[in-house]
PDB file of C-alpha atoms in Angstrom:
ATOM      1  CA  MET A   2      51.930 -59.746 -14.323  1.00  0.00           C
ATOM      2  CA  PRO A   3      53.989 -56.737 -13.475  1.00  0.00           C
ATOM      3  CA  GLN A   4      53.842 -55.500  -9.595  1.00  0.00           C
ATOM      4  CA  GLU A   5      53.665 -51.582  -9.314  1.00  0.00           C
ATOM      5  CA  ILE A   6      55.235 -49.812  -6.256  1.00  0.00           C
ATOM      6  CA  THR A   7      54.794 -46.313  -5.674  1.00  0.00           C
ATOM      7  CA  THR A   8      56.962 -43.922  -3.895  1.00  0.00           C
ATOM      8  CA  ASP A   9      55.965 -40.621  -2.724  1.00  0.00           C
ATOM      9  CA  GLU A  10      59.500 -39.834  -2.301  1.00  0.00           C
ATOM     10  CA  ASP A  11      61.023 -39.908  -5.751  1.00  0.00           C
ATOM     11  CA  PRO A  12      61.331 -36.692  -7.266  1.00  0.00           C
ATOM     12  CA  LYS A  13      60.259 -38.143 -10.948  1.00  0.00           C
ATOM     13  CA  GLN A  14      56.701 -38.249  -9.970  1.00  0.00           C
ATOM     14  CA  GLY A  15      56.419 -41.783 -11.453  1.00  0.00           C
ATOM     15  CA  GLN A  16      55.593 -45.311 -10.667  1.00  0.00           C
ATOM     16  CA  ILE A  17      58.395 -47.951 -10.332  1.00  0.00           C
ATOM     17  CA  VAL A  18      57.171 -51.096 -12.360  1.00  0.00           C
ATOM     18  CA  ILE A  19      58.750 -54.665 -11.421  1.00  0.00           C
ATOM     19  CA  ASP A  20      58.558 -57.117 -13.986  1.00  0.00           C
ATOM     20  CA  ASP A  21      57.908 -60.411 -12.482  1.00  0.00           C
ATOM     21  CA  ASN A  22      59.499 -62.594 -15.358  1.00  0.00           C
ATOM     22  CA  THR A  23      63.059 -60.452 -15.403  1.00  0.00           C
ATOM     23  CA  GLY A  24      63.053 -58.991 -12.291  1.00  0.00           C
ATOM     24  CA  GLU A  25      63.807 -55.728 -13.352  1.00  0.00           C
ATOM     25  CA  ALA A  26      62.509 -52.566 -12.234  1.00  0.00           C
ATOM     26  CA  GLU A  27      61.909 -49.412 -14.297  1.00  0.00           C
ATOM     27  CA  ILE A  28      60.165 -46.163 -13.586  1.00  0.00           C
ATOM     28  CA  VAL A  29      57.226 -45.406 -15.478  1.00  0.00           C
ATOM     29  CA  ASP A  30      56.186 -41.723 -16.138  1.00  0.00           C
ATOM     30  CA  ILE A  31      52.428 -41.037 -15.950  1.00  0.00           C
ATOM     31  CA  GLU A  32      51.028 -38.321 -17.726  1.00  0.00           C
ATOM     32  CA  ASP A  33      48.233 -36.447 -16.214  1.00  0.00           C
ATOM     33  CA  GLU A  34      45.288 -36.511 -18.356  1.00  0.00           C
ATOM     34  CA  GLU A  35      42.982 -33.650 -19.067  1.00  0.00           C
ATOM     35  CA  LEU A  36      39.548 -34.684 -17.391  1.00  0.00           C
ATOM     36  CA  PRO A  37      36.440 -33.737 -19.503  1.00  0.00           C
ATOM     37  CA  LEU A  38      34.307 -31.213 -17.430  1.00  0.00           C
ATOM     38  CA  ALA A  39      30.608 -30.632 -17.731  1.00  0.00           C
ATOM     39  CA  PRO A  40      29.994 -27.504 -19.438  1.00  0.00           C
ATOM     40  CA  ALA A  41      28.271 -24.755 -17.178  1.00  0.00           C
ATOM     41  CA  ARG A  42      24.926 -24.117 -17.406  1.00  0.00           C
ATOM     42  CA  PRO A  43      24.214 -20.533 -19.092  1.00  0.00           C
ATOM     43  CA  GLY A  44      21.310 -19.624 -16.499  1.00  0.00           C
ATOM     44  CA  TYR A  45      21.267 -18.642 -13.131  1.00  0.00           C
ATOM     45  CA  TRP A  46      18.877 -17.416 -10.509  1.00  0.00           C
ATOM     46  CA  ALA A  47      18.469 -14.524  -7.780  1.00  0.00           C
ATOM     47  CA  LEU A  48      18.562 -15.208  -4.344  1.00  0.00           C
ATOM     48  CA  VAL A  49      16.768 -11.534  -3.711  1.00  0.00           C
ATOM     49  CA  ASN A  50      13.857 -13.041  -5.725  1.00  0.00           C
ATOM     50  CA  LEU A  51      13.415 -15.579  -3.630  1.00  0.00           C
ATOM     51  CA  LEU A  52      13.538 -13.385  -0.394  1.00  0.00           C
ATOM     52  CA  LEU A  53      11.148 -11.216  -1.986  1.00  0.00           C
ATOM     53  CA  VAL A  54       8.463 -14.061  -2.855  1.00  0.00           C
ATOM     54  CA  LEU A  55       8.999 -15.045   0.621  1.00  0.00           C
ATOM     55  CA  ALA A  56       8.358 -11.703   2.118  1.00  0.00           C
ATOM     56  CA  THR A  57       5.486 -11.167  -0.208  1.00  0.00           C
ATOM     57  CA  VAL A  58       3.618 -14.339   1.112  1.00  0.00           C
ATOM     58  CA  PHE A  59       4.699 -13.363   4.645  1.00  0.00           C
ATOM     59  CA  ALA A  60       2.822 -10.237   4.324  1.00  0.00           C
ATOM     60  CA  LEU A  61      -0.349 -12.061   2.638  1.00  0.00           C
ATOM     61  CA  CYS A  62      -0.258 -14.129   6.083  1.00  0.00           C
ATOM     62  CA  LEU A  63      -0.207 -10.966   7.917  1.00  0.00           C
ATOM     63  CA  ILE A  64      -3.196  -9.226   6.105  1.00  0.00           C
ATOM     64  CA  ILE A  65      -5.308 -12.476   6.768  1.00  0.00           C
ATOM     65  CA  VAL A  66      -4.180 -12.849  10.417  1.00  0.00           C
ATOM     66  CA  GLU A  67      -5.766  -8.998  10.935  1.00  0.00           C
ATOM     67  CA  TYR A  68      -8.603  -9.889   8.862  1.00  0.00           C
ATOM     68  CA  PHE A  69      -9.543 -13.094  11.048  1.00  0.00           C
ATOM     69  CA  LEU A  70      -8.588 -10.673  14.341  1.00  0.00           C
ATOM     70  CA  THR A  71     -10.511  -7.865  13.490  1.00  0.00           C
ATOM     71  CA  ARG A  72     -13.629  -9.977  12.580  1.00  0.00           C
ATOM     72  CA  LYS A  73     -13.654 -12.069  15.573  1.00  0.00           C
ATOM     73  CA  LYS A  74     -13.249  -8.520  17.587  1.00  0.00           C
ATOM     74  CA  LYS A  75     -16.333  -7.131  15.837  1.00  0.00           C
ATOM     75  CA  GLU A  76     -18.168 -10.298  16.501  1.00  0.00           C
ATOM     76  CA  THR A  77     -17.178 -10.226  20.266  1.00  0.00           C
ATOM     77  CA  ASP A  78     -18.194  -6.581  20.557  1.00  0.00           C
ATOM     78  CA  GLU A  79     -21.586  -6.287  22.344  1.00  0.00           C
ATOM     79  CA  GLU A  80     -24.199  -3.661  20.921  1.00  0.00           C
ATOM     80  CA  PRO A  81     -24.633  -0.721  23.379  1.00  0.00           C
ATOM     81  CA  GLU A  82     -28.537  -1.141  24.435  1.00  0.00           C
ATOM     82  CA  SER A  83     -28.853   2.546  25.911  1.00  0.00           C
ATOM     83  CA  GLU A  84     -27.912   4.094  22.564  1.00  0.00           C
ATOM     84  CA  ALA A  85     -30.919   4.796  19.949  1.00  0.00           C
ATOM     85  CA  TYR A  86     -29.928   3.860  16.168  1.00  0.00           C
ATOM     86  CA  ASP A  87     -31.548   2.458  13.098  1.00  0.00           C
ATOM     87  CA  ARG A  88     -30.692  -1.290  13.218  1.00  0.00           C
ATOM     88  CA  ASP A  89     -30.732  -1.481   9.153  1.00  0.00           C
ATOM     89  CA  ASP A  90     -28.246   1.153   9.041  1.00  0.00           C
ATOM     90  CA  GLN A  91     -25.874  -0.255  11.138  1.00  0.00           C
ATOM     91  CA  LYS A  92     -26.298  -3.530   9.516  1.00  0.00           C
ATOM     92  CA  GLU A  93     -25.208  -1.966   6.320  1.00  0.00           C
ATOM     93  CA  ASP A  94     -22.313  -0.239   7.895  1.00  0.00           C
ATOM     94  CA  GLU A  95     -20.872  -3.566   9.483  1.00  0.00           C
ATOM     95  CA  SER A  96     -21.469  -5.509   6.051  1.00  0.00           C
ATOM     96  CA  SER A  97     -19.479  -2.920   4.032  1.00  0.00           C
ATOM     97  CA  ASP A  98     -16.841  -2.975   6.618  1.00  0.00           C
ATOM     98  CA  LYS A  99     -16.234  -6.720   6.295  1.00  0.00           C
ATOM     99  CA  ARG A 100     -16.332  -6.505   2.635  1.00  0.00           C
ATOM    100  CA  ILE A 101     -13.919  -3.680   2.829  1.00  0.00           C
ATOM    101  CA  SER A 102     -11.419  -5.847   4.753  1.00  0.00           C
ATOM    102  CA  LEU A 103     -12.556  -8.917   2.475  1.00  0.00           C
ATOM    103  CA  LYS A 104     -11.625  -6.948  -0.336  1.00  0.00           C
ATOM    104  CA  VAL A 105      -7.964  -6.292   0.993  1.00  0.00           C
ATOM    105  CA  VAL A 106      -7.548  -9.916   1.671  1.00  0.00           C
ATOM    106  CA  LEU A 107      -8.611 -10.927  -2.082  1.00  0.00           C
ATOM    107  CA  LEU A 108      -6.390  -8.220  -3.322  1.00  0.00           C
ATOM    108  CA  GLY A 109      -3.417  -9.538  -1.420  1.00  0.00           C
ATOM    109  CA  LEU A 110      -3.928 -12.680  -2.721  1.00  0.00           C
ATOM    110  CA  ILE A 111      -3.526 -11.521  -6.172  1.00  0.00           C
ATOM    111  CA  PRO A 112       0.372 -10.079  -5.720  1.00  0.00           C
ATOM    112  CA  ALA A 113       1.173 -12.974  -3.662  1.00  0.00           C
ATOM    113  CA  ILE A 114       0.147 -15.774  -6.030  1.00  0.00           C
ATOM    114  CA  GLY A 115       1.751 -13.471  -8.777  1.00  0.00           C
ATOM    115  CA  SER A 116       4.937 -13.313  -7.312  1.00  0.00           C
ATOM    116  CA  VAL A 117       4.948 -17.255  -6.768  1.00  0.00           C
ATOM    117  CA  ILE A 118       3.964 -17.888 -10.235  1.00  0.00           C
ATOM    118  CA  ALA A 119       6.338 -15.406 -11.579  1.00  0.00           C
ATOM    119  CA  PHE A 120       9.203 -16.617  -9.633  1.00  0.00           C
ATOM    120  CA  LEU A 121       8.464 -20.474 -10.831  1.00  0.00           C
ATOM    121  CA  LEU A 122       8.466 -19.214 -14.355  1.00  0.00           C
ATOM    122  CA  THR A 123      11.134 -17.217 -14.431  1.00  0.00           C
ATOM    123  CA  GLU A 124      13.922 -18.615 -11.824  1.00  0.00           C
ATOM    124  CA  ASP A 125      15.511 -22.285 -12.338  1.00  0.00           C
ATOM    125  CA  MET A 126      16.873 -22.806  -9.266  1.00  0.00           C
ATOM    126  CA  THR A 127      19.170 -25.782 -10.422  1.00  0.00           C
ATOM    127  CA  ASN A 128      21.341 -23.074 -12.008  1.00  0.00           C
ATOM    128  CA  SER A 129      24.042 -21.101 -10.636  1.00  0.00           C
ATOM    129  CA  MET A 130      22.844 -18.176  -8.154  1.00  0.00           C
ATOM    130  CA  ARG A 131      23.268 -14.501  -8.040  1.00  0.00           C
ATOM    131  CA  MET A 132      21.922 -11.871  -5.766  1.00  0.00           C
ATOM    132  CA  VAL A 133      19.523 -10.041  -8.448  1.00  0.00           C
ATOM    133  CA  ASP A 134      18.948 -10.602 -11.894  1.00  0.00           C
ATOM    134  CA  TRP A 135      16.249  -8.837 -14.501  1.00  0.00           C
ATOM    135  CA  TRP A 136      13.326 -10.308 -12.687  1.00  0.00           C
ATOM    136  CA  THR A 137      14.330  -8.675  -9.224  1.00  0.00           C
ATOM    137  CA  ILE A 138      12.527  -5.454 -10.425  1.00  0.00           C
ATOM    138  CA  LEU A 139       9.308  -7.011 -10.901  1.00  0.00           C
ATOM    139  CA  MET A 140       9.543  -8.683  -7.575  1.00  0.00           C
ATOM    140  CA  VAL A 141       9.833  -5.348  -5.803  1.00  0.00           C
ATOM    141  CA  VAL A 142       6.891  -4.005  -7.575  1.00  0.00           C
ATOM    142  CA  ILE A 143       4.821  -7.112  -6.346  1.00  0.00           C
ATOM    143  CA  PHE A 144       6.368  -6.922  -2.933  1.00  0.00           C
ATOM    144  CA  ALA A 145       5.357  -3.125  -2.868  1.00  0.00           C
ATOM    145  CA  LEU A 146       1.776  -3.758  -4.073  1.00  0.00           C
ATOM    146  CA  GLU A 147       1.419  -6.186  -1.318  1.00  0.00           C
ATOM    147  CA  VAL A 148       3.126  -3.817   1.432  1.00  0.00           C
ATOM    148  CA  LEU A 149       0.790  -1.102   0.351  1.00  0.00           C
ATOM    149  CA  LEU A 150      -2.011  -3.243   0.752  1.00  0.00           C
ATOM    150  CA  LEU A 151      -0.887  -4.183   4.361  1.00  0.00           C
ATOM    151  CA  ILE A 152      -0.688  -0.279   5.175  1.00  0.00           C
ATOM    152  CA  PHE A 153      -3.842   0.398   3.732  1.00  0.00           C
ATOM    153  CA  GLY A 154      -5.609  -2.519   5.726  1.00  0.00           C
ATOM    154  CA  ARG A 155      -4.037  -1.132   8.956  1.00  0.00           C
ATOM    155  CA  ARG A 156      -4.983   2.519   8.158  1.00  0.00           C
ATOM    156  CA  ARG A 157      -8.352   1.153   7.755  1.00  0.00           C
ATOM    157  CA  LYS A 158      -8.575  -0.584  10.776  1.00  0.00           C
ATOM    158  CA  GLU A 159      -7.242   2.320  12.932  1.00  0.00           C
ATOM    159  CA  GLN A 160     -10.075   4.710  11.287  1.00  0.00           C
ATOM    160  CA  GLU A 161     -12.449   2.197  12.086  1.00  0.00           C
ATOM    161  CA  GLU A 162     -11.508   2.120  15.554  1.00  0.00           C
ATOM    162  CA  SER A 163     -10.994   5.871  16.273  1.00  0.00           C
ATOM    163  CA  VAL A 164     -14.615   6.364  14.705  1.00  0.00           C
ATOM    164  CA  ALA A 165     -16.045   3.833  17.328  1.00  0.00           C
ATOM    165  CA  GLU A 166     -13.833   5.462  20.017  1.00  0.00           C
ATOM    166  CA  ASP A 167     -15.433   8.965  18.798  1.00  0.00           C
ATOM    167  CA  ASP A 168     -19.070   7.501  18.682  1.00  0.00           C
ATOM    168  CA  LYS A 169     -18.607   5.945  22.261  1.00  0.00           C
ATOM    169  CA  ASN A 170     -17.396   9.493  23.563  1.00  0.00           C
ATOM    170  CA  SER A 171     -20.258  11.324  21.991  1.00  0.00           C
TER     171      SER A 171
END
């Protein structure tokens, strides 16, 4: 069986093989074989789409937190006893305010869930990554809807607070 001796100092880039029977050494050139590479996947996914989905879900979380904080605040506010008012009208006003807040939360669920579903259906994260793709436009629109709902919910809350302050001052 031949012994293999390799030297890095040899400029010929080969291996020295010594035959055990004859004791002769000879240099054997080893050619580089081309390694078969796996074909590149044709698709890609966009990082901005993932970030927009996460931002949309975060905006929904803000809407939900604000809903529960304002609801809790309304429950802890005490009714003024000295003012004369119709209790039936007040109950209708409170329930309609809660429904509007609940509507904002429910409307906020639609873009958030839609963005997650759209991302899962359009992006294959096993492919290579890009910054943006054609679906980024859809994700930006969905995120903009969620931000509008967040702003609408806050404006509604601010309007309610200003009306409540005006009523207390009057």
